[in-house]
Short mmCIF file of C-alpha atoms in Angstrom, two decimals:
data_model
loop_
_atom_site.label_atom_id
_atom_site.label_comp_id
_atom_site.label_asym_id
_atom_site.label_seq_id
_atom_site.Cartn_x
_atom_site.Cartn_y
_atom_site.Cartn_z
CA UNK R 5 -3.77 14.27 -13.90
CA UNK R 6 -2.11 11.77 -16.50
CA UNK R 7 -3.47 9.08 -15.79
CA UNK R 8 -7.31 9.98 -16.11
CA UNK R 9 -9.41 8.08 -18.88
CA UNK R 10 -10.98 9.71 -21.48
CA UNK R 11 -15.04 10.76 -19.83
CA UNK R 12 -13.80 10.73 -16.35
CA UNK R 13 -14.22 14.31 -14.74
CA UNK R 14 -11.88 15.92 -11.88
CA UNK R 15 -14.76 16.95 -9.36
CA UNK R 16 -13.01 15.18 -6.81
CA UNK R 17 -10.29 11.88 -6.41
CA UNK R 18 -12.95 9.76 -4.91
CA UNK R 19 -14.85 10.66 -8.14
CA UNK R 20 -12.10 9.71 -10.73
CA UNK R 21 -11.41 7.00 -8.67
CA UNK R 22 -15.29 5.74 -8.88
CA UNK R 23 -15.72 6.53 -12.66
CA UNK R 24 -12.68 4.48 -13.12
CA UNK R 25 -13.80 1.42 -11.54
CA UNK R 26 -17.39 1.80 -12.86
CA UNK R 27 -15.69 1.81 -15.96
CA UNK R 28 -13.69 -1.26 -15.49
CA UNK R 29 -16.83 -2.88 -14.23
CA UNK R 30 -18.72 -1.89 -17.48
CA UNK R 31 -15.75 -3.69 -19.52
CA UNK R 32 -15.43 -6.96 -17.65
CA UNK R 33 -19.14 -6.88 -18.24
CA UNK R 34 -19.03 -6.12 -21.79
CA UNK R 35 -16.39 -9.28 -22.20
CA UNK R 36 -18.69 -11.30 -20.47
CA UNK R 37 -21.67 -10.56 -22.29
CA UNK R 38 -20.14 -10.42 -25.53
CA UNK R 39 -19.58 -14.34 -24.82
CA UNK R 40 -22.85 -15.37 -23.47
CA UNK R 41 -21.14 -16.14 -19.96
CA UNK R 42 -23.52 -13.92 -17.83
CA UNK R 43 -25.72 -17.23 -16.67
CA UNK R 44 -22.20 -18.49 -15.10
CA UNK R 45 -21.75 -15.35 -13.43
CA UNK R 46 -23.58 -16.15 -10.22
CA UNK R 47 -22.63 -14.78 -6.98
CA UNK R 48 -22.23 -18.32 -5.93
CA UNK R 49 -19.83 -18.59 -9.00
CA UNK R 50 -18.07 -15.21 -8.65
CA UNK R 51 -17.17 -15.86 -4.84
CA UNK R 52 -16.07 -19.38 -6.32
CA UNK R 53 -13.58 -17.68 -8.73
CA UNK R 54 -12.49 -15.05 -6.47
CA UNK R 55 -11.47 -17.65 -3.72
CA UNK R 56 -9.78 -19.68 -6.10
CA UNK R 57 -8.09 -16.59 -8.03
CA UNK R 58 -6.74 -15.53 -4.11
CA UNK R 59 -5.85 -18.80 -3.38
CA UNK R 60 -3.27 -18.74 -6.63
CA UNK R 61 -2.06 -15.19 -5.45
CA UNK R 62 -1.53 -16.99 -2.36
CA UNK R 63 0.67 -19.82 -3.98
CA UNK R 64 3.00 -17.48 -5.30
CA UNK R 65 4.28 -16.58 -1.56
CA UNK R 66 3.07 -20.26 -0.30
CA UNK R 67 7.07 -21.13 0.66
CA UNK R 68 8.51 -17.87 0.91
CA UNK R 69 10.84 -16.93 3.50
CA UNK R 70 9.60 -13.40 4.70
CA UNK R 71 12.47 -12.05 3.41
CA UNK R 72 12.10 -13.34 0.08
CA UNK R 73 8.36 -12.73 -0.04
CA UNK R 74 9.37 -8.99 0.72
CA UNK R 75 11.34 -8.88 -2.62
CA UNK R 76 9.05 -10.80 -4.75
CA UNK R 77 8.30 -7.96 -6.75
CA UNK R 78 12.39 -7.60 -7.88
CA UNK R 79 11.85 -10.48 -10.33
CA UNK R 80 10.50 -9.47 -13.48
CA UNK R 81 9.13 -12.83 -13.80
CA UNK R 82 7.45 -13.31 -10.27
CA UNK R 83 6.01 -9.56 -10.10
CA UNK R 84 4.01 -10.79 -13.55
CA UNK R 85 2.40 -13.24 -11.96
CA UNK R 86 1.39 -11.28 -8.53
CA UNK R 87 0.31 -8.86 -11.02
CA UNK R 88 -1.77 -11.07 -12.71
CA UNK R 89 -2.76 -12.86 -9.74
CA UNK R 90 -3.93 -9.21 -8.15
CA UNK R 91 -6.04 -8.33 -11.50
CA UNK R 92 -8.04 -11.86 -11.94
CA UNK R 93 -8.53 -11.09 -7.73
CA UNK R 94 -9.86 -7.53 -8.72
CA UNK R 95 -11.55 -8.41 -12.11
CA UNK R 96 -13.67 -11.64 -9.92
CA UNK R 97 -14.45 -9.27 -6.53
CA UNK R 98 -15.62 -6.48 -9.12
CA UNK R 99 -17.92 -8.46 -10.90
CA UNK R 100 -18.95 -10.25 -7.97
CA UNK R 101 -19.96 -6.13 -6.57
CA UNK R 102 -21.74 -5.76 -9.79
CA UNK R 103 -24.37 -8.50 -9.96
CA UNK R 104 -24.90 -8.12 -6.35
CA UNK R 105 -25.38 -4.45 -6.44
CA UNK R 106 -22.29 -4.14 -3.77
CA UNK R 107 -20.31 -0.27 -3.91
CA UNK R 108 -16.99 -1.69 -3.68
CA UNK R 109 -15.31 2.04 -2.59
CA UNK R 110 -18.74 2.53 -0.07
CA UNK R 111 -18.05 -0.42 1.27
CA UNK R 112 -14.57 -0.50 1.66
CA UNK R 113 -15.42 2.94 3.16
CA UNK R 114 -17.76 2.32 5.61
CA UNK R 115 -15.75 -1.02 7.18
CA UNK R 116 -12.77 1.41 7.57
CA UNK R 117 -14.56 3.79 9.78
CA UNK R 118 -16.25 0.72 11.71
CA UNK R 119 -13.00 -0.37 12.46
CA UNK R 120 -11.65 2.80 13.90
CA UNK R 121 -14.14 2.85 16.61
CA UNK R 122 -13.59 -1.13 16.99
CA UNK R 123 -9.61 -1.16 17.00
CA UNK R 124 -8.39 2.62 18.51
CA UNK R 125 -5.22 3.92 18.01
CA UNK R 126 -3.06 2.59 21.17
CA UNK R 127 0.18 4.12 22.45
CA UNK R 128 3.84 3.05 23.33
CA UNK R 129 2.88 1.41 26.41
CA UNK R 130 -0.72 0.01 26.14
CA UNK R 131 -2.58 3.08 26.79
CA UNK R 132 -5.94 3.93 24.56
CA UNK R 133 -5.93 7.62 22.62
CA UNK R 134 -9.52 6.67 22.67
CA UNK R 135 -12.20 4.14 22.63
CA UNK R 136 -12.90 0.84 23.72
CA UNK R 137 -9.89 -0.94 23.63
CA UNK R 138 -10.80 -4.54 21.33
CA UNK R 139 -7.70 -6.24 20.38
CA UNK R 140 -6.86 -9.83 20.30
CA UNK R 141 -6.66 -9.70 24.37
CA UNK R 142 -10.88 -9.55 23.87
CA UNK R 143 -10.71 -11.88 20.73
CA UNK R 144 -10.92 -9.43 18.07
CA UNK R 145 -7.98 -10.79 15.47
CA UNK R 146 -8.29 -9.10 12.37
CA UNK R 147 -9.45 -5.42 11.01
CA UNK R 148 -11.28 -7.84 8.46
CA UNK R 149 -14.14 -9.41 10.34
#
């Protein structure tokens, strides 16, 4: 595929896809190292930074309409700054993984299939395809917690 780097192999997506963010991890820890900042780079710190960097992706839509926050990304000058709002997110939340030892994609992974036994598919009409049924009816509000 085009988009591979150079010393990622094909065995799999999930593995191009883990190489790749290994990789980027390796880099933002390079650039940190290279200027002495690891003592800063505390979890306590990271979470810090990552809070504040989603809080500023958060500004961006702060007084949007939904309509408008739907289109954000057709101004050249507004899709810059979710974009750089969504990398200083990523860069933060993948350093944070690193000095805490967290697999970001096994994570990710293994929260997705906790909440497909948590929050089952429903049909049209309130019937369950399977499962306990959570929902917000039994306080469950987000896929998240």
């Amino acid at each position: 595929m085009g988009g591979e780097s150079a010393g990622t192999s094909r065995t799999g997506s999930g593995d191009v896809v883990r190489q790749d963010v290994a990789a980027l991890q390796r880099r933002l820890a390079e650039f940190a190292a290279a200027r002495d900042w690891q003592p800063y780079h505390t979890p306590k710190n990271l979470a810090s930074a990552l809070s504040v960097e989603a809080s500023e992706l958060l500004e961006i839509f702060q007084w949007l309409t939904p309509e408008q926050a739907e289109r954000v990304m057709e101004d050249p000058e507004s899709a810059h700054r979710v974009a750089d709002e969504v990398a200083d997110v990523l860069a933060y939340l993948l350093q944070f993984c690193e000095v805490l030892g967290v697999d970001p994609l096994v994570a990710l992974a293994a929260k997705i299939d906790r909440n497909e036994v948590r929050f089952p598919v429903r049909r049209r009409g309130g019937g369950e395809v399977g499962g306990d049924a959570g929902g917000p009816e039994t306080g469950d509000r987000h896929s998240s917690e």
